[in-house]
Amino acid sequence: MQSTERISTKLGKFAPSLTLALKSVVRHRRAEGLPVYDFGLGETRGELHPAIRAAGEKAFREGRTMYADPAGTPELRRAVIDWLGLADHYGPENVVITTGAKQALFNVFLATCNPADCVLFDAAPWVSYQPLAVAAYAFPVAVLPLEGHSNYLKVSPADLERNLAARPHTRLFLLNNPCNPTGQLYSAAEVESLLRVCCRYGVYMVLDRLYWRIVYEAGGYPEPPIDDETRPWLLQVDGMSKNFRSTGGMRIGWSVGPDDVTKAMINLQSHYTSGPAVPDQAAAVAALTHDYDPEMVHDLRRKRDLLRLHAEGMPHVEIWPTPASFYSFWNVAGCLGKRTPSGETIAGADDVSRYLLEEAGVVTASGRAFLQEGFLRLSFTTSDEDIVQGMAAAHEALGRLI
Ligand code: PLP
């Protein structure tokens, strides 16, 4: 008997990406002339670097619009190795250029997982990890720290081992460092110990390092160790979207990993995207080979501090420190059970987020999208004015909860 459902059981359950949905909320409120302080979407803003723009324009002018190697152009694959400082361990043949980091992650799931294999995420997984894993027929599980929130939801080696021992069909552990949404940064020692656990169990560690340049702590990015033990099990995912201004729409990402997995992903990619747009790849080469300009990171650090200053004393909220990325993570458990001026009870993070939007025009992402009920994520790539006025509006609205 044929199925009467028009959409597969798998995709029929998908909701659209919450963070992209926020973009449309902002558009509608603006069109209606309502105030909007936009802390929703995790997108860098400002002027595209002239070298990136010029390289993209030049590629079009020179007619570089023919099919390229599905693994990516040789120039960009080489540039990625240098950008990540990996020349001692990998060559361009270990790189796959993808349509954003999202596709690199999807390639990894498709290349490594058999149906119903388990994939482990950290405790507050970024919104698209689960749908991508499910679309690859894998079974996603978030590793919950035994310590609860006390170490800002960071997964310890013991947490990871507990989950690996309980789930023999685990294929990979995905670590997002720095972490979207929590803004936390695992130290080099923490990354190494998690990676060694993965090697011991023979599972991949997928390191999503998309925000790796946006680290405010001295010492910079804690690189994973690459040696004979770790090389077969480490897959790194990165891209253009976060470390430069206004590059999210370029849709360029990449993975770097061992030969066999990389080959499988290139085979796959040759059948479904044939690689991202060639002029975009040329623009990405310009970005990666130019000396990195830390101006955006300095500006984000200033915005982080501005938000902290103006969020001082925010009622019912505990604000976590942000050592990296551009997200402020708010524990709003103190709001739960309180009543709004119109008499509604706040039952979860979705309610806090909706209340802030409707009462104060403050756009946030509910922690529920990251499996963390009781939290909100605020992206501070917004204007200084929005940060100052938005915090004042949020303060006033939360102060009216009783
Ligand atoms: N990984 C993380 C942690 C992200 O925050 C994002 C985007 O927000 C992605 C992956 C996807 O990146 P891209 O836009 O390059 O596909």
mmCIF file of N, CA, C and O in Angstrom, residues 123 142-151 153-160 162-163:
data_model
loop_
_atom_site.group_PDB
_atom_site.id
_atom_site.type_symbol
_atom_site.label_atom_id
_atom_site.label_comp_id
_atom_site.label_asym_id
_atom_site.label_seq_id
_atom_site.Cartn_x
_atom_site.Cartn_y
_atom_site.Cartn_z
ATOM 1 N N ALA A 123 25.641 20.315 25.555
ATOM 2 C CA ALA A 123 24.371 20.416 26.283
ATOM 3 C C ALA A 123 23.383 21.436 25.725
ATOM 4 O O ALA A 123 22.188 21.340 25.958
ATOM 5 N N ALA A 142 21.817 15.017 23.333
ATOM 6 C CA ALA A 142 22.616 16.081 23.964
ATOM 7 C C ALA A 142 23.232 15.538 25.250
ATOM 8 O O ALA A 142 22.540 14.905 26.049
ATOM 9 N N VAL A 143 24.526 15.769 25.429
ATOM 10 C CA VAL A 143 25.218 15.312 26.643
ATOM 11 C C VAL A 143 24.962 16.347 27.739
ATOM 12 O O VAL A 143 25.367 17.507 27.613
ATOM 13 N N LEU A 144 24.281 15.913 28.794
ATOM 14 C CA LEU A 144 23.956 16.858 29.862
ATOM 15 C C LEU A 144 24.987 16.733 30.981
ATOM 16 O O LEU A 144 25.209 15.635 31.493
ATOM 17 N N PRO A 145 25.643 17.834 31.352
ATOM 18 C CA PRO A 145 26.650 17.742 32.407
ATOM 19 C C PRO A 145 26.017 17.354 33.736
ATOM 20 O O PRO A 145 24.973 17.905 34.102
ATOM 21 N N LEU A 146 26.661 16.434 34.440
ATOM 22 C CA LEU A 146 26.165 16.053 35.769
ATOM 23 C C LEU A 146 26.160 17.248 36.700
ATOM 24 O O LEU A 146 25.328 17.360 37.595
ATOM 25 N N GLU A 147 27.124 18.150 36.465
ATOM 26 C CA GLU A 147 27.241 19.339 37.327
ATOM 27 C C GLU A 147 26.140 20.369 37.082
ATOM 28 O O GLU A 147 26.132 21.410 37.709
ATOM 29 N N GLY A 148 25.274 20.133 36.089
ATOM 30 C CA GLY A 148 24.238 21.110 35.773
ATOM 31 C C GLY A 148 24.857 22.357 35.176
ATOM 32 O O GLY A 148 25.766 22.277 34.350
ATOM 33 N N HIS A 149 24.409 23.528 35.667
ATOM 34 C CA HIS A 149 24.867 24.790 35.076
ATOM 35 C C HIS A 149 26.167 25.288 35.665
ATOM 36 O O HIS A 149 26.676 26.320 35.241
ATOM 37 N N SER A 150 26.695 24.600 36.692
ATOM 38 C CA SER A 150 27.757 25.237 37.475
ATOM 39 C C SER A 150 29.000 25.541 36.642
ATOM 40 O O SER A 150 29.691 26.501 36.908
ATOM 41 N N ASN A 151 29.278 24.741 35.600
ATOM 42 C CA ASN A 151 30.395 25.093 34.714
ATOM 43 C C ASN A 151 29.861 25.598 33.371
ATOM 44 O O ASN A 151 30.385 25.265 32.310
ATOM 45 N N LEU A 153 27.395 24.886 31.551
ATOM 46 C CA LEU A 153 26.907 23.849 30.625
ATOM 47 C C LEU A 153 28.012 23.197 29.801
ATOM 48 O O LEU A 153 27.746 22.573 28.775
ATOM 49 N N LYS A 154 29.253 23.353 30.236
ATOM 50 C CA LYS A 154 30.337 22.689 29.496
ATOM 51 C C LYS A 154 30.334 21.189 29.807
ATOM 52 O O LYS A 154 30.130 20.780 30.950
ATOM 53 N N VAL A 155 30.608 20.385 28.792
ATOM 54 C CA VAL A 155 30.653 18.933 28.940
ATOM 55 C C VAL A 155 32.039 18.532 29.450
ATOM 56 O O VAL A 155 33.052 18.986 28.926
ATOM 57 N N SER A 156 32.085 17.667 30.458
ATOM 58 C CA SER A 156 33.379 17.197 30.969
ATOM 59 C C SER A 156 33.705 15.844 30.321
ATOM 60 O O SER A 156 32.810 15.168 29.800
ATOM 61 N N PRO A 157 34.968 15.414 30.376
ATOM 62 C CA PRO A 157 35.304 14.091 29.845
ATOM 63 C C PRO A 157 34.466 12.995 30.498
ATOM 64 O O PRO A 157 34.046 12.036 29.826
ATOM 65 N N ALA A 158 34.186 13.124 31.797
ATOM 66 C CA ALA A 158 33.374 12.094 32.477
ATOM 67 C C ALA A 158 31.954 12.073 31.909
ATOM 68 O O ALA A 158 31.369 10.991 31.711
ATOM 69 N N ASP A 159 31.398 13.250 31.618
ATOM 70 C CA ASP A 159 30.060 13.311 31.000
ATOM 71 C C ASP A 159 30.074 12.593 29.655
ATOM 72 O O ASP A 159 29.163 11.825 29.327
ATOM 73 N N LEU A 160 31.122 12.874 28.888
ATOM 74 C CA LEU A 160 31.204 12.278 27.555
ATOM 75 C C LEU A 160 31.348 10.761 27.670
ATOM 76 O O LEU A 160 30.639 10.010 26.994
ATOM 77 N N ARG A 162 30.447 8.780 30.050
ATOM 78 C CA ARG A 162 29.195 8.172 30.517
ATOM 79 C C ARG A 162 28.260 7.922 29.331
ATOM 80 O O ARG A 162 27.673 6.862 29.196
ATOM 81 N N ASN A 163 28.175 8.916 28.457
ATOM 82 C CA ASN A 163 27.278 8.781 27.303
ATOM 83 C C ASN A 163 27.809 7.790 26.279
ATOM 84 O O ASN A 163 27.040 7.046 25.675
#
